[in-house]
Coordinates of C-alpha atoms and ligand atoms in Angstrom, one line a residue:
X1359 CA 327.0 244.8 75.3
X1360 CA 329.1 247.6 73.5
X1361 CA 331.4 250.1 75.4
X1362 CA 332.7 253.3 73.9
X1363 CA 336.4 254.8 75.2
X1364 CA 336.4 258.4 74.9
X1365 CA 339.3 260.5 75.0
X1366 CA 339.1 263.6 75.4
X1367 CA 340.2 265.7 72.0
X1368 CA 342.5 268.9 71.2
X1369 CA 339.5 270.2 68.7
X1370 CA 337.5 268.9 65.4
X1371 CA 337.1 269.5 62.1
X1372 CA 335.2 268.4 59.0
X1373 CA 332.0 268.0 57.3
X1374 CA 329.6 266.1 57.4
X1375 CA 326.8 264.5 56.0
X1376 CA 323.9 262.9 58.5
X1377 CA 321.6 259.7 57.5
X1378 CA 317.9 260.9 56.4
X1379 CA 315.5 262.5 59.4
X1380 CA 314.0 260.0 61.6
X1381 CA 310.7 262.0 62.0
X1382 CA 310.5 262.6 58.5
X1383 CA 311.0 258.9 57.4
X1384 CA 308.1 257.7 59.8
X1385 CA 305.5 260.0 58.4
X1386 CA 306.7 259.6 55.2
X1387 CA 306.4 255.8 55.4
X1388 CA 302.8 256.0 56.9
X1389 CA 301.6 258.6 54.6
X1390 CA 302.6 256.5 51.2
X1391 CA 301.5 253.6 52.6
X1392 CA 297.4 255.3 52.6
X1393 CA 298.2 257.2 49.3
X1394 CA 297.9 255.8 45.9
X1395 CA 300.4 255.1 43.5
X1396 CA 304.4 254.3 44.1
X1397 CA 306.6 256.7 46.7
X1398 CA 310.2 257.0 46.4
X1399 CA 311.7 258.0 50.0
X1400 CA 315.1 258.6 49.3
X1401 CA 317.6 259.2 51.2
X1402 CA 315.7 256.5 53.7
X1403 CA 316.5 256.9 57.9
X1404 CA 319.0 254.2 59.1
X1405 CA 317.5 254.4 62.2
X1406 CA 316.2 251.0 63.6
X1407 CA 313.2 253.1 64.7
X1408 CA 312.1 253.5 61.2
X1409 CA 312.7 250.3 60.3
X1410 CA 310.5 249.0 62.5
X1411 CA 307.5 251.3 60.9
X1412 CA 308.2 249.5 57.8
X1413 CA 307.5 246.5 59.4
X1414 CA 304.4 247.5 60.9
X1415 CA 303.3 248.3 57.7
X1416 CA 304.5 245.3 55.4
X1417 CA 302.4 243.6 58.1
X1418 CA 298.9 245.7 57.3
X1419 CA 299.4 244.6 53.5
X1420 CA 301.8 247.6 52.5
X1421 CA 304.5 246.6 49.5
X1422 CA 307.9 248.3 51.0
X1423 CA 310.8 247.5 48.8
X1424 CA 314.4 248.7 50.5
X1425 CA 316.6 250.0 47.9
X1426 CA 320.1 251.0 48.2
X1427 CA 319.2 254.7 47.4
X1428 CA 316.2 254.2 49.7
X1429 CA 312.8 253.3 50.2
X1430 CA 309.6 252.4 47.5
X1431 CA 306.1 251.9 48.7
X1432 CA 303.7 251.0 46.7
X1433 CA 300.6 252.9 48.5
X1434 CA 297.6 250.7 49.1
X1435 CA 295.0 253.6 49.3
X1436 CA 293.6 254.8 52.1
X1437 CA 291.3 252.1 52.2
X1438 CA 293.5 249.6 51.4
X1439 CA 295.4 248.1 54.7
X1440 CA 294.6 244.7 55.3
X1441 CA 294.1 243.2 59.0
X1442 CA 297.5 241.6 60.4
X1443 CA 297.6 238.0 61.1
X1444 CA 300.4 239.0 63.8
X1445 CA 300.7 241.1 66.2
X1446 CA 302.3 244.2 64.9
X1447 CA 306.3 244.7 66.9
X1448 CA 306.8 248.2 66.9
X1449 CA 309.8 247.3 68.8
X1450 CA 310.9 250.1 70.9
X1451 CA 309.7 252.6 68.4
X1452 CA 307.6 255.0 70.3
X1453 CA 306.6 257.0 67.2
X1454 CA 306.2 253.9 65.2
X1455 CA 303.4 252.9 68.0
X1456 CA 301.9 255.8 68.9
X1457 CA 301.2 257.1 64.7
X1458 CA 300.3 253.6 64.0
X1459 CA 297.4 254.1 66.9
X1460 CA 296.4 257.1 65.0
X1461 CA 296.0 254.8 61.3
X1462 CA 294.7 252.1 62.4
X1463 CA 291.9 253.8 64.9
X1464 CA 290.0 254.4 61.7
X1465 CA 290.2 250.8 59.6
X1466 CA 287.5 248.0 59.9
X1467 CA 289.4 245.3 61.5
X1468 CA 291.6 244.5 65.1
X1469 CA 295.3 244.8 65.5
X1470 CA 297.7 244.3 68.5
X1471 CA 300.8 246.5 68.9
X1472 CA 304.0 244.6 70.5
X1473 CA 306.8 246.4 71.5
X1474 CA 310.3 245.5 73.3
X1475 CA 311.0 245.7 77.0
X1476 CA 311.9 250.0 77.5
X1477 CA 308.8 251.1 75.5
X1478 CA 306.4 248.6 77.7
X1479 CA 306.8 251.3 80.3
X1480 CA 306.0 254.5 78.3
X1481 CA 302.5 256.1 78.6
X1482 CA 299.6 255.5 76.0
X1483 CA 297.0 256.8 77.8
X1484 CA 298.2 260.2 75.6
X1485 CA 297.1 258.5 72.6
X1486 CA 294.2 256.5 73.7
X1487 CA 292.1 258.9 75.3
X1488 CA 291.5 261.1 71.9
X1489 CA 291.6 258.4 69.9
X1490 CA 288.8 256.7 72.2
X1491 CA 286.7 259.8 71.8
X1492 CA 286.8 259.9 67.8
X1493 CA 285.4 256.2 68.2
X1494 CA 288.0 253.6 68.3
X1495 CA 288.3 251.1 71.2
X1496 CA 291.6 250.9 72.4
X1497 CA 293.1 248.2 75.2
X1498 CA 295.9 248.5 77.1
X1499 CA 296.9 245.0 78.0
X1500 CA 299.7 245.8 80.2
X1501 CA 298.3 246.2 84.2
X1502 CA 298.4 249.9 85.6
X1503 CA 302.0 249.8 87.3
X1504 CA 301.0 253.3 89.3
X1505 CA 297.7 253.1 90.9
X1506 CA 298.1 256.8 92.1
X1507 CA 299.0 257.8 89.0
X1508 CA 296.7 255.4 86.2
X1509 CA 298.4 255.2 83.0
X1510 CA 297.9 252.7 80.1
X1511 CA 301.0 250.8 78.9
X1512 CA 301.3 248.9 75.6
X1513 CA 301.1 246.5 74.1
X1514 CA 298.0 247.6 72.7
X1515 CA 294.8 245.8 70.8
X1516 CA 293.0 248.5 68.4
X1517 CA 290.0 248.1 66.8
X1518 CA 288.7 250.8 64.6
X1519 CA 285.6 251.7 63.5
X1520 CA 284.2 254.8 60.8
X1521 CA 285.3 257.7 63.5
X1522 CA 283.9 261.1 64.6
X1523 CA 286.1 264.1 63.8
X1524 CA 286.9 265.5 66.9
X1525 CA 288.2 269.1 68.8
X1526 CA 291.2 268.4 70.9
X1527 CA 293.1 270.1 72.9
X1528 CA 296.4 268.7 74.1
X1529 CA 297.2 267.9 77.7
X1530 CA 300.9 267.6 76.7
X1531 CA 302.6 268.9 74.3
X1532 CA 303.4 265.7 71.9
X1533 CA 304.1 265.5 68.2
X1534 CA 303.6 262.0 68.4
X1535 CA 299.8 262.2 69.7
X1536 CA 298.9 265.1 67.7
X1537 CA 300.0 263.1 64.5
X1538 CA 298.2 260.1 65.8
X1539 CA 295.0 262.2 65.7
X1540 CA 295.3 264.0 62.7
X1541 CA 296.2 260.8 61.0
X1542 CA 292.7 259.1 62.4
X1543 CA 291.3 262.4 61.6
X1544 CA 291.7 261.0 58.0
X1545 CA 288.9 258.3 58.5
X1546 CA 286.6 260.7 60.4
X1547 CA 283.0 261.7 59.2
X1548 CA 283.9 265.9 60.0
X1549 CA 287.0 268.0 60.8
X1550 CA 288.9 267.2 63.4
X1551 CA 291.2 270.2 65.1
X1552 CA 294.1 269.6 67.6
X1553 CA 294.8 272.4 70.0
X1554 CA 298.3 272.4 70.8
X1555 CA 299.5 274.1 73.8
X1556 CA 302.8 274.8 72.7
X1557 CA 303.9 274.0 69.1
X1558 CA 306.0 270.8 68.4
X1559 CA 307.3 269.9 65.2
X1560 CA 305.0 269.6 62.0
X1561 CA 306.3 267.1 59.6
X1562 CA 302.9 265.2 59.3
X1563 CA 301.2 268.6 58.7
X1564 CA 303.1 269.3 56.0
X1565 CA 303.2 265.7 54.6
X1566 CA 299.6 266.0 54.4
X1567 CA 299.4 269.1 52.4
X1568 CA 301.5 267.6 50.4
X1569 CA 299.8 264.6 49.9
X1570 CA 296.4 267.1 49.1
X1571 CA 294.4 267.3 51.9
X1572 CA 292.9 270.5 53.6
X1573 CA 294.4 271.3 56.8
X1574 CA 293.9 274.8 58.4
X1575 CA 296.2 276.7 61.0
X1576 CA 294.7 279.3 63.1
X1577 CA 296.6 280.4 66.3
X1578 CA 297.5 276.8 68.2
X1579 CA 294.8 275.0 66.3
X1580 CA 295.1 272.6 63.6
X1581 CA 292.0 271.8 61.8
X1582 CA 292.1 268.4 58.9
X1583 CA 289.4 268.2 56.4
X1584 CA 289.1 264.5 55.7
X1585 CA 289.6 263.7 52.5
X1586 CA 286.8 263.2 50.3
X1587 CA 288.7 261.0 47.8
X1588 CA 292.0 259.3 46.9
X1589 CA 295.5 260.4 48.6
X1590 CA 297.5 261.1 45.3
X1591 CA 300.3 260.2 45.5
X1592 CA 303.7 262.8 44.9
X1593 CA 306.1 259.9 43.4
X1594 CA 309.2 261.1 44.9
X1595 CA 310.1 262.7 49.0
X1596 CA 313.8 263.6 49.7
X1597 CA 314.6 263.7 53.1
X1598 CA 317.0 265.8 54.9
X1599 CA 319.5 264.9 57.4
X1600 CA 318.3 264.8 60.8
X1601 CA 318.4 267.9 62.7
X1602 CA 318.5 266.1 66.7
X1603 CA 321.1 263.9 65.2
X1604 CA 323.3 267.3 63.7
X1605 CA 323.3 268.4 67.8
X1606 CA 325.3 266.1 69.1
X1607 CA 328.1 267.0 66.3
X1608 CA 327.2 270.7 66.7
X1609 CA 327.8 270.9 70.6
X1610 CA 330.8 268.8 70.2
X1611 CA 332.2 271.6 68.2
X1612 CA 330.9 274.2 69.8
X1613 CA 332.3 273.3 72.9
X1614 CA 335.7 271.6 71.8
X1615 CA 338.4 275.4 71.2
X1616 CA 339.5 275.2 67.8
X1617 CA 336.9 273.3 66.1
X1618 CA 335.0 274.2 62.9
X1619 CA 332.2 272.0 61.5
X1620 CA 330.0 272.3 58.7
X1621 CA 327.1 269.8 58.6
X1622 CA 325.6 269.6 55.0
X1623 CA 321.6 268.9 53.6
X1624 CA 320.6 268.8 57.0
X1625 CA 316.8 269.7 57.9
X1626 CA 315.8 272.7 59.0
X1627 CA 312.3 272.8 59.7
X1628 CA 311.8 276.0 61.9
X1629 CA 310.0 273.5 64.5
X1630 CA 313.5 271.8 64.9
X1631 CA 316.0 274.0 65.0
X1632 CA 315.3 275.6 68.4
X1633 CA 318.6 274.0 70.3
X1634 CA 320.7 276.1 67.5
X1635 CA 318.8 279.4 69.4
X1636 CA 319.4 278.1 72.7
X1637 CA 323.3 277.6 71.8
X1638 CA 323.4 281.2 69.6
X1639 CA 322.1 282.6 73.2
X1640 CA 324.8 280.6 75.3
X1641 CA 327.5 282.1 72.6
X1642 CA 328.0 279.6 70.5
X1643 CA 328.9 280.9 66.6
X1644 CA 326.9 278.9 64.5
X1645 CA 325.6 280.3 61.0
X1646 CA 323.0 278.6 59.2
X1647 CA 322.0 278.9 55.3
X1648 CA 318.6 277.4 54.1
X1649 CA 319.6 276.0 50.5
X1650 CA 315.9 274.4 49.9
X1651 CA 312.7 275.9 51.3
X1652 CA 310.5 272.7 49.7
X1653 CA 308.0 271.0 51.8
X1654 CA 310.8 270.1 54.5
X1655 CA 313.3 273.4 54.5
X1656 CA 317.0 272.2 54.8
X1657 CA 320.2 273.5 54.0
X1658 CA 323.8 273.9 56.1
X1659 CA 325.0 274.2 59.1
X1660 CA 328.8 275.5 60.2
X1661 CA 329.5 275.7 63.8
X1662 CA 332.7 277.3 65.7
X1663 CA 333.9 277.0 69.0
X1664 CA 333.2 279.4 71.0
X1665 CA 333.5 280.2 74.9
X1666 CA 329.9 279.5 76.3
X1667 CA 327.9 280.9 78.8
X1668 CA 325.2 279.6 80.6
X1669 CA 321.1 280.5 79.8
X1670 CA 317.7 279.7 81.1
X1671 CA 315.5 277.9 78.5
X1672 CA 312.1 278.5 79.4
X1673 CA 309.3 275.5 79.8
X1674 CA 307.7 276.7 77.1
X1675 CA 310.8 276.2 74.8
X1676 CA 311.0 272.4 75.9
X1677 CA 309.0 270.8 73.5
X1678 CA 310.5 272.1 70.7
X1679 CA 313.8 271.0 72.2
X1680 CA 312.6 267.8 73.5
X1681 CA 315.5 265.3 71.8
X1682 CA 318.2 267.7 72.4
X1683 CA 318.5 268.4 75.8
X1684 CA 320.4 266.1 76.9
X1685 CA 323.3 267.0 74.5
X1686 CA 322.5 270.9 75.9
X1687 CA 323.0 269.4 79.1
X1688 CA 326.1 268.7 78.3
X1689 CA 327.1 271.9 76.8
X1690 CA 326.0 273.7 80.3
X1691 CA 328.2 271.6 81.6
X1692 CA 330.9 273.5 79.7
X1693 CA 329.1 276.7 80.1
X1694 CA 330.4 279.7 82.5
X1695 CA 327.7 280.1 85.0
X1696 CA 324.2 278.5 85.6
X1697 CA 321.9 276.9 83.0
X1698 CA 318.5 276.4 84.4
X1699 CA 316.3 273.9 82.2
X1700 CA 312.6 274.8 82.9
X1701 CA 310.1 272.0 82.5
X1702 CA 311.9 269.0 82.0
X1703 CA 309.0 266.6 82.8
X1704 CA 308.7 265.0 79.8
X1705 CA 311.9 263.6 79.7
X1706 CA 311.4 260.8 82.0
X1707 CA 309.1 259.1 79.9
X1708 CA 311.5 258.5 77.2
X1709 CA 313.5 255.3 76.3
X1710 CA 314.7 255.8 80.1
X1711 CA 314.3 258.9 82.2
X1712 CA 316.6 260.9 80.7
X1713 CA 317.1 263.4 83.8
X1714 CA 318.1 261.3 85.8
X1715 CA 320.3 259.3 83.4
X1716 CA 322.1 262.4 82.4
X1717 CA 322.4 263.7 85.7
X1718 CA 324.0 260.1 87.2
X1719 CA 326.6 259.8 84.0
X1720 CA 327.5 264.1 84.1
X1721 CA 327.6 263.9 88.0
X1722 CA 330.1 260.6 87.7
X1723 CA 332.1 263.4 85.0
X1724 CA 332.2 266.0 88.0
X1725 CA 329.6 268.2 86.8
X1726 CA 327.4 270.0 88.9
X1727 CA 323.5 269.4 88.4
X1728 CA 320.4 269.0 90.3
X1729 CA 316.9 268.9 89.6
X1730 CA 314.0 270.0 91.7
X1731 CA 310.3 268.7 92.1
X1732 CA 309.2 271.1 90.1
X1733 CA 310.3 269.8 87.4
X1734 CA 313.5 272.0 86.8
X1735 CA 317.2 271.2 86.5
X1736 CA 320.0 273.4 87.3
X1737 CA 323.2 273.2 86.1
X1738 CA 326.4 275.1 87.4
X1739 CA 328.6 274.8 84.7
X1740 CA 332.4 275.9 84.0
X1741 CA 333.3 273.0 86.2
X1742 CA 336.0 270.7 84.4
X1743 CA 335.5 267.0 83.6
X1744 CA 336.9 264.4 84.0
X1745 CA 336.7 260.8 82.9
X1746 CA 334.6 258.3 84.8
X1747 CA 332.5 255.1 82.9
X1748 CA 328.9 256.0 82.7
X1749 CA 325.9 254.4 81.6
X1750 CA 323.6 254.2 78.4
X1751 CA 320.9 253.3 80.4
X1752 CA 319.9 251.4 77.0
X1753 CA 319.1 254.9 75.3
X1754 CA 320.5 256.4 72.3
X1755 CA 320.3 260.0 73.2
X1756 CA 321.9 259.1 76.5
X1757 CA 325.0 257.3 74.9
X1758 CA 325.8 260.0 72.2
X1759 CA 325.2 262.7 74.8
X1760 CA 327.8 261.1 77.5
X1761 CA 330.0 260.5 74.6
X1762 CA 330.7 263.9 73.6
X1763 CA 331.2 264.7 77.2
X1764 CA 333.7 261.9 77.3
X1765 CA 335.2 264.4 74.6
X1766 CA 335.2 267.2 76.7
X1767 CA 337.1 265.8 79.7
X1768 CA 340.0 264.9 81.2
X1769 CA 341.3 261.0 80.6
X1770 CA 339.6 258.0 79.1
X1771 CA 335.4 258.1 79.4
X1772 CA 333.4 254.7 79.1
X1773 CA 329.8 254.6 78.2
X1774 CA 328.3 251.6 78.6
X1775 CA 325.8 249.9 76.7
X1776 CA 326.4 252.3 73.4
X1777 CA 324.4 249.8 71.1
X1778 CA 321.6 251.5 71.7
X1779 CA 322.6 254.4 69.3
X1780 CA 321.0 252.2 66.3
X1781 CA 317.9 253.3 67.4
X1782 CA 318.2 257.0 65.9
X1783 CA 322.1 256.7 64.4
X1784 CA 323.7 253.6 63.8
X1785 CA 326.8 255.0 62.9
X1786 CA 327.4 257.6 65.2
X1787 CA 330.8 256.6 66.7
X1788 CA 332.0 256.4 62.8
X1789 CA 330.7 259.5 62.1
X1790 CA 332.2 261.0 65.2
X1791 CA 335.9 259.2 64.3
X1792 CA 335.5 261.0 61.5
X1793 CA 335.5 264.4 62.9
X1794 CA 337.6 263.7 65.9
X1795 CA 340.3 261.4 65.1
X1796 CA 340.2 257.6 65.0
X1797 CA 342.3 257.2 68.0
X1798 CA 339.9 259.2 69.8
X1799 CA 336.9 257.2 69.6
X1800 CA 337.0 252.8 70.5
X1801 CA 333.7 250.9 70.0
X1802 CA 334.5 247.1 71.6
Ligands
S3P1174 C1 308.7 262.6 67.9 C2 308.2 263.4 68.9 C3 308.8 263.5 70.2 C4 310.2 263.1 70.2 C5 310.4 261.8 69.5 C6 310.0 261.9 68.1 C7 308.0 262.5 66.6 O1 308.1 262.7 71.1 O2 310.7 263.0 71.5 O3 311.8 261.4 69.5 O4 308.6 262.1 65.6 O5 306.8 262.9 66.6 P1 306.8 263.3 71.9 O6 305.7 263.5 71.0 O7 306.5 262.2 73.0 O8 307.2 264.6 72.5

């Protein structure tokens, strides 16, 4: 197991440059994988997440050739996967498992989806349920650990069939479930609509107008027209840097006096960039200039620190937030006065639950938080840190979130278990070196 020291530093300064968006890649994988022709992804995510979507898909018949400038499929069609003869490890990729659900509803043979030991406790009963309805038969082969509360775990067996476009409406607001419909909405006889609740990020929306097909927005609903014939493919998708990566670098320097940070070609998808909002209204002086409004907007981002004040983010903001609250956690920790976090839920069904592992590392720092049954979390901020050694709890956004705390206070901070960060940003700790000083940052 890796430990980081921390210490805490004067300021930052620098730019940087972030490895390709890990939503982005995934749907970009999945999406040239169905289409025809070759797809160069390029810059490709570093993430172990991604890779692990790639391997799903080199397992279903898919040609994936890893280059250093990124990644070439050679699309198979959207007829064209071929039944694994292994299970299919999505590791502890959530996205990888839950948009591979939504693909592989629709073909004519059976898979299993394997997974390691965090995402065998993460809900699929999100996915199966619609997916169920449009015609697939999905099994959970993991027991019900919560009879009061029944929930399906993986690892899944899928067996699609020709499916039956379908009108959804969301229970929870999930990027991850409505992709896994509108992807099986590509091997169904009608239009299929998702009705979102409240609107999460909309990479595989765009991805698929790309690609060609027909996809209506009207209010909260997304309608897909299957398509009639082949997926053409578009040859070439640059990727962005990744925005929920970017936060951890931007509160760092938001919070830390005297920094200034520019973070270049970084994504900026208007369904991702809600945690710069939330840290504009807590004072923070960020500017941001949109170089590039193609089919994935990006451009630059330059923070400044700034004294922060605290704010109330609203449960309808959270799923548009959803990655980077932990790391705005952390930056109400800093903050003068209260930050009240609204609607929080959904964090507990992550790699771990992320309230409470952000609560037990920033309350080991000396901050002041506390959630409430309700599904709330207060934070009285302005409080100073000070070191302690805090766990990863084996997730990513966990580690990087405690480690820029471990910037912000007083003595020598250990996180434990940091290896974890390969799952979204392998080299994190480098990057943060970078900005930070090398003496400030140890990885043993
Ligand atoms: C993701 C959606 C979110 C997010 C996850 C990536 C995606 O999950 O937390 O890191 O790429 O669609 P949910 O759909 O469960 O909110």
């Amino acid at each position: 197991m890796d430990d980081a020291s921390i210490t805490r530093a004067a300021s930052l300064t620098g730019t940087l440059q972030l490895p390709a968006d890990k939503a982005i890649c995934h749907r970009a994988a999945l999406l040239s994988a169905i289409s025809d022709g070759t797809t160069r992804i390029a810059p490709w995510s570093t993430a172990e997440d991604c890779r692990r979507t790639v391997e799903v898909l080199r397992g279903l018949g898919v040609p994936m050739i890893e280059t250093r400038e990124g990644l070439e499929v050679t699309g198979v069609g959207v007829s064209g996967l071929r039944a694994p003869t292994e299970p299919l490890d999505c590791g502890e990729s959530g996205t990888t498992m839950r948009l591979s659900c939504g693909l592989l509803a629709g073909q004519s043979f059976t898979s299993r989806l394997t997974c390691g030991e965090s995402l065998r406790h993460r809900p699929m009963r999100r996915v199966i349920e619609p997916l169920s309805r449009m015609g697939a038969r999905i099994e959970a082969i993991s027991p019900v650990m919560n009879e009061m509360e029944p929930e399906d775990y993986p690892p899944l067996d899928i067996t699609g069939s020709r499916l039956t476009g379908i009108a959804y409406t969301l229970p929870v607001a999930s990027a991850q479930v409505k992709s896994a419909i509108l992807l099986a909405g590509l091997y169904a006889d009608r239009p299929t609509t998702v009705i979102e609740p409240l609107s999460t990020r909309d990479h595989t929306e765009r991805l698929l107008q790309k690609l060609g097909v027909h996809i209506i927005h009207e209010g909260t609903s997304i309608t897909l027209h299957p398509p009639t014939g082949k997926l053409p493919g578009v040859g070439h998708l640059t990727v962005p840097g990744d925005p929920s990566s970017a936060a951890f670098f931007v509160v760092a320097a938001a919070s830390l006096p005297g920094s200034r940070l520019v973070i270049c070609d970084v994504g900026l998808n208007p369904t991702r960039t809600a945690f710069l909002e939330v840290l504009r209204r807590m004072g923070a002086a960020i500017e941001v200039e949109v170089h590039d409004q193609a089919w994935e907007p990006r451009g630059t981002i330059t923070v400044s620190a700034s004294p922060l004040r605290g704010t109330t983010i609203a449960a309808g903001e959270a799923p548009a937030l959803i990655d980077e609250l932990p790391i705005l956690m952390v930056a109400a920790c800093v903050a003068e006065g209260q930050t009240r976090f609204e609607g929080v839920g959904e964090l507990r069904v992550k790699e771990t639950d992320r309230v409470h592992s952000m609560i037990t590392g920033l309350k080991a720092m000396g901050a002041n938080l506390l959630a409430s049954p309700d599904g709330s979390l207060v934070v009285q901020g302005g409080r100073p840190l000070h070191h302690a050694t805090v766990e990863s709890f084996g997730d990513h956004r966990t580690a990087m979130s405690l480690s820029v705390a471990g910037l912000l206070a007083e003595g020598q901070t250990r996180v434990r278990g940091v290896e974890c960060v390969a799952k979204s940003l392998g080299n994190f700790f480098e990057l943060l070196a970078s900005i930070v000083g090398s003496s400030i940052v140890n990885v043993s």
